[in-house]
């Protein structure tokens, strides 16, 4: 069954600690995305990658880092520089615009909280 | 700068009736619009989309209407069912912008009463 897997579902971070959220997809999608959702707000784009070994900052990239070493994987690191990391993090993937207008498909998210 | 706006944070509808969810946008470069449904603690699920070359797209109980001159789109659910109770997000993307990044509205929580 093809899909997007995010892990862990819940994550706790101590002050000053970096944490990494995992996102894996087996949909053979070229493009992958990380969004953040806060209560009462829409999803805001953190980083995106259209192809392996390439990624760009989204609207709220400060305090985050990513890598795209494999097509299937797009891990997000929340660094200690992110002062308000408590949020619901969503990973998505799509075929990208080269395939025409196609929707993004989302994983089930990781909820990050501060201890 | 909120380029995609959902001005109604919540909507309550009787089962079997029509649900109409609205969305306004300001960026005239948007050419692809989507609706997602989201349950608590889950990722959004794609529902239906529409390209700017069309003004209507229908898929079963779900119909999306696009009024480009008014920069407005709406999602109609007929008939509404209790399982439709969720938060609905509209989203939009523009060509040649940051891949196909989506700009989301803030969501409308739909409650369908039995």
Tab-separated table of C-alpha atoms in Angstrom:
chain	number	residue	atom	x	y	z
A	1	UNK	CA	0.000	0.000	0.000
A	2	UNK	CA	1.538	3.284	-1.102
A	3	UNK	CA	1.630	6.189	1.263
A	4	UNK	CA	3.535	8.611	3.450
A	5	UNK	CA	4.788	7.533	6.846
A	6	UNK	CA	5.707	10.015	9.529
A	7	UNK	CA	7.379	9.023	12.767
A	8	UNK	CA	7.165	9.329	15.638
A	9	UNK	CA	3.527	10.317	16.153
A	10	UNK	CA	4.406	12.196	19.358
A	11	UNK	CA	7.752	13.751	20.233
A	12	UNK	CA	9.006	15.701	23.205
A	13	UNK	CA	11.901	18.080	23.111
A	14	UNK	CA	13.955	19.449	25.946
A	15	UNK	CA	15.182	23.008	25.909
A	16	UNK	CA	18.310	23.389	23.773
A	17	UNK	CA	17.865	20.039	22.080
A	18	UNK	CA	17.647	19.274	18.368
A	19	UNK	CA	15.097	16.692	17.276
A	20	UNK	CA	14.531	15.033	13.917
A	21	UNK	CA	11.165	14.113	12.453
A	22	UNK	CA	11.067	11.322	9.914
A	23	UNK	CA	9.089	11.294	6.654
A	24	UNK	CA	9.181	8.402	4.191
A	25	UNK	CA	7.097	7.941	1.049
A	26	UNK	CA	6.754	4.995	-1.329
A	27	UNK	CA	4.648	6.817	-3.912
A	28	UNK	CA	7.639	7.469	-6.189
A	29	UNK	CA	6.937	11.191	-5.871
A	30	UNK	CA	9.629	13.687	-6.812
A	31	UNK	CA	8.488	16.536	-4.585
A	32	UNK	CA	8.247	16.529	-0.792
A	33	UNK	CA	7.167	19.194	1.679
A	34	UNK	CA	7.118	20.009	5.372
A	35	UNK	CA	4.301	22.060	6.878
A	36	UNK	CA	3.573	23.256	10.365
A	37	UNK	CA	0.064	23.644	11.779
A	38	UNK	CA	-0.715	25.733	14.859
A	39	UNK	CA	-4.141	25.860	16.548
A	40	UNK	CA	-6.649	27.922	14.580
A	41	UNK	CA	-4.236	28.407	11.717
A	42	UNK	CA	-3.723	26.912	8.313
A	43	UNK	CA	-0.697	24.937	7.262
A	44	UNK	CA	2.474	26.938	6.743
A	45	UNK	CA	5.308	25.721	4.527
A	46	UNK	CA	8.670	25.162	6.234
A	47	UNK	CA	10.802	23.547	3.509
A	48	UNK	CA	10.232	21.782	0.226
A	49	UNK	CA	12.251	19.662	-2.156
A	50	UNK	CA	11.468	19.135	-5.823
A	51	UNK	CA	14.246	16.640	-6.449
A	52	UNK	CA	16.879	14.618	-4.626
A	53	UNK	CA	19.798	16.644	-3.228
A	54	UNK	CA	17.910	19.903	-3.664
A	55	UNK	CA	15.605	21.801	-1.310
A	56	UNK	CA	14.350	25.331	-0.750
A	57	UNK	CA	13.137	27.368	2.186
A	58	UNK	CA	9.456	27.915	2.594
A	59	UNK	CA	7.707	30.706	4.466
A	60	UNK	CA	8.905	29.830	7.976
A	61	UNK	CA	12.262	28.051	7.595
A	62	UNK	CA	14.097	29.750	10.470
A	63	UNK	CA	15.123	27.261	13.149
A	64	UNK	CA	14.625	24.234	10.896
A	65	UNK	CA	16.853	22.194	8.594
A	66	UNK	CA	16.231	19.381	6.112
A	67	UNK	CA	18.071	16.956	3.861
A	68	UNK	CA	17.029	15.037	0.745
A	69	UNK	CA	19.591	12.335	0.174
A	70	UNK	CA	17.062	9.792	-1.096
A	71	UNK	CA	13.911	10.211	-3.136
A	72	UNK	CA	11.872	8.395	-0.499
A	73	UNK	CA	13.033	10.343	2.541
A	74	UNK	CA	12.824	13.974	3.676
A	75	UNK	CA	13.706	14.317	7.379
A	76	UNK	CA	13.116	17.587	9.223
A	77	UNK	CA	15.324	18.719	12.101
A	78	UNK	CA	13.890	21.173	14.588
A	79	UNK	CA	16.904	22.951	16.027
A	80	UNK	CA	17.331	24.735	19.332
A	81	UNK	CA	17.140	27.981	17.368
A	82	UNK	CA	13.409	27.392	16.840
A	83	UNK	CA	12.001	29.191	19.873
A	84	UNK	CA	8.405	28.085	19.503
A	85	UNK	CA	8.569	24.510	18.202
A	86	UNK	CA	5.361	23.197	19.775
A	87	UNK	CA	3.103	22.388	16.809
A	88	UNK	CA	1.711	19.648	14.604
A	89	UNK	CA	4.139	18.869	11.766
A	90	UNK	CA	2.908	17.471	8.465
A	91	UNK	CA	4.900	15.981	5.628
A	92	UNK	CA	3.505	15.807	2.101
A	93	UNK	CA	4.568	14.623	-1.319
A	94	UNK	CA	3.454	15.099	-4.909
A	95	UNK	CA	4.498	14.356	-8.448
A	96	UNK	CA	5.399	18.010	-8.889
A	97	UNK	CA	4.192	20.316	-11.663
A	98	UNK	CA	5.888	18.327	-14.399
A	99	UNK	CA	3.022	15.879	-14.055
A	100	UNK	CA	0.372	18.553	-14.502
A	101	UNK	CA	-1.766	19.782	-11.637
A	102	UNK	CA	-1.622	17.103	-9.000
A	103	UNK	CA	-2.593	17.262	-5.329
A	104	UNK	CA	-0.186	16.846	-2.472
A	105	UNK	CA	-0.734	13.816	-0.261
A	106	UNK	CA	-0.077	14.034	3.446
A	107	UNK	CA	1.185	11.806	6.205
A	108	UNK	CA	-0.570	11.586	9.572
A	109	UNK	CA	1.704	14.096	11.253
A	110	UNK	CA	3.998	14.371	14.263
A	111	UNK	CA	2.999	16.361	17.315
A	112	UNK	CA	6.017	18.012	18.909
A	113	UNK	CA	5.872	19.344	22.446
A	114	UNK	CA	8.387	21.023	24.731
A	115	UNK	CA	9.217	19.447	28.081
B	1	UNK	CA	-0.560	38.631	4.332
B	2	UNK	CA	-3.280	36.002	4.134
B	3	UNK	CA	-3.591	35.160	0.451
B	4	UNK	CA	-6.204	32.470	1.029
B	5	UNK	CA	-9.004	33.234	3.463
B	6	UNK	CA	-11.726	31.137	4.993
B	7	UNK	CA	-13.784	33.671	6.891
B	8	UNK	CA	-16.107	31.209	8.596
B	9	UNK	CA	-14.279	29.303	11.322
B	10	UNK	CA	-17.228	26.973	11.836
B	11	UNK	CA	-20.428	25.742	10.212
B	12	UNK	CA	-23.228	23.538	11.536
B	13	UNK	CA	-25.589	21.726	9.170
B	14	UNK	CA	-28.391	19.209	9.558
B	15	UNK	CA	-27.776	15.745	8.152
B	16	UNK	CA	-29.131	15.443	4.601
B	17	UNK	CA	-28.930	19.167	3.909
B	18	UNK	CA	-26.375	21.012	1.831
B	19	UNK	CA	-23.093	22.235	3.339
B	20	UNK	CA	-21.466	25.203	1.632
B	21	UNK	CA	-17.924	26.113	2.583
B	22	UNK	CA	-16.412	29.294	1.202
B	23	UNK	CA	-12.923	30.475	0.384
B	24	UNK	CA	-11.561	33.759	-0.973
B	25	UNK	CA	-8.133	34.458	-2.420
B	26	UNK	CA	-6.192	37.571	-3.318
B	27	UNK	CA	-3.377	36.311	-5.560
B	28	UNK	CA	-4.519	36.458	-9.188
B	29	UNK	CA	-1.637	34.143	-10.158
B	30	UNK	CA	-3.280	31.153	-8.445
B	31	UNK	CA	-4.412	28.678	-11.092
B	32	UNK	CA	-5.072	25.474	-9.160
B	33	UNK	CA	-7.340	25.146	-6.147
B	34	UNK	CA	-7.902	22.247	-3.796
B	35	UNK	CA	-10.043	21.253	-0.846
B	36	UNK	CA	-8.753	19.037	1.928
B	37	UNK	CA	-10.599	17.403	4.804
B	38	UNK	CA	-8.875	16.922	8.132
B	39	UNK	CA	-9.749	14.933	11.238
B	40	UNK	CA	-8.013	15.688	14.566
B	41	UNK	CA	-4.494	14.257	14.923
B	42	UNK	CA	-4.477	13.110	11.293
B	43	UNK	CA	-3.060	14.516	8.087
B	44	UNK	CA	-5.309	16.316	5.586
B	45	UNK	CA	-6.999	14.128	2.994
B	46	UNK	CA	-7.378	15.440	-0.535
B	47	UNK	CA	-11.043	15.837	-1.523
B	48	UNK	CA	-11.400	17.634	-4.812
B	49	UNK	CA	-9.606	20.189	-6.956
B	50	UNK	CA	-10.278	22.596	-9.784
B	51	UNK	CA	-8.125	24.249	-12.401
B	52	UNK	CA	-8.638	27.911	-13.235
B	53	UNK	CA	-9.760	27.002	-16.754
B	54	UNK	CA	-12.934	25.502	-15.292
B	55	UNK	CA	-15.687	26.940	-13.122
B	56	UNK	CA	-17.070	23.717	-11.722
B	57	UNK	CA	-15.837	20.264	-10.832
B	58	UNK	CA	-17.973	17.507	-9.390
B	59	UNK	CA	-17.089	14.255	-7.654
B	60	UNK	CA	-19.966	12.369	-6.108
B	61	UNK	CA	-21.433	14.400	-3.251
B	62	UNK	CA	-18.724	17.061	-3.563
B	63	UNK	CA	-18.767	19.971	-6.011
B	64	UNK	CA	-16.300	22.826	-6.162
B	65	UNK	CA	-17.236	26.100	-7.827
B	66	UNK	CA	-14.730	28.726	-8.922
B	67	UNK	CA	-15.571	32.356	-9.616
B	68	UNK	CA	-12.357	33.881	-10.932
B	69	UNK	CA	-13.678	37.412	-11.268
B	70	UNK	CA	-14.660	37.419	-7.602
B	71	UNK	CA	-11.588	35.390	-6.569
B	72	UNK	CA	-13.921	33.050	-4.724
B	73	UNK	CA	-14.384	29.327	-4.539
B	74	UNK	CA	-16.838	27.182	-2.658
B	75	UNK	CA	-17.275	23.539	-1.763
B	76	UNK	CA	-20.780	22.083	-1.783
B	77	UNK	CA	-21.503	18.806	-0.006
B	78	UNK	CA	-24.865	17.275	-0.835
B	79	UNK	CA	-26.297	15.511	1.069
B	80	UNK	CA	-24.263	16.144	4.208
B	81	UNK	CA	-23.530	13.132	6.409
B	82	UNK	CA	-22.303	12.937	10.032
B	83	UNK	CA	-19.022	11.451	8.756
B	84	UNK	CA	-18.391	14.716	6.925
B	85	UNK	CA	-17.800	16.428	10.269
B	86	UNK	CA	-14.193	17.616	10.102
B	87	UNK	CA	-12.090	20.701	9.388
B	88	UNK	CA	-11.996	21.670	5.721
B	89	UNK	CA	-9.064	23.584	4.265
B	90	UNK	CA	-8.949	25.260	0.910
B	91	UNK	CA	-5.572	25.661	-0.760
B	92	UNK	CA	-4.192	27.247	-3.897
B	93	UNK	CA	-1.056	27.184	-5.979
B	94	UNK	CA	0.441	29.316	-8.730
B	95	UNK	CA	2.447	28.139	-11.738
B	96	UNK	CA	6.217	28.428	-11.665
B	97	UNK	CA	6.163	29.361	-8.020
B	98	UNK	CA	8.299	27.390	-5.672
B	99	UNK	CA	7.490	24.076	-7.256
B	100	UNK	CA	3.831	23.492	-6.632
B	101	UNK	CA	3.741	24.830	-3.106
B	102	UNK	CA	0.277	25.235	-1.637
B	103	UNK	CA	-1.041	28.243	0.253
B	104	UNK	CA	-3.682	27.192	2.776
B	105	UNK	CA	-6.604	28.945	4.357
B	106	UNK	CA	-7.172	28.716	8.099
B	107	UNK	CA	-9.897	26.102	7.827
B	108	UNK	CA	-13.631	25.791	8.521
B	109	UNK	CA	-14.877	23.286	11.068
B	110	UNK	CA	-17.996	21.549	9.756
B	111	UNK	CA	-20.369	19.836	12.153
B	112	UNK	CA	-23.145	17.728	10.632
B	113	UNK	CA	-25.959	17.132	13.122
B	114	UNK	CA	-27.801	13.793	12.932
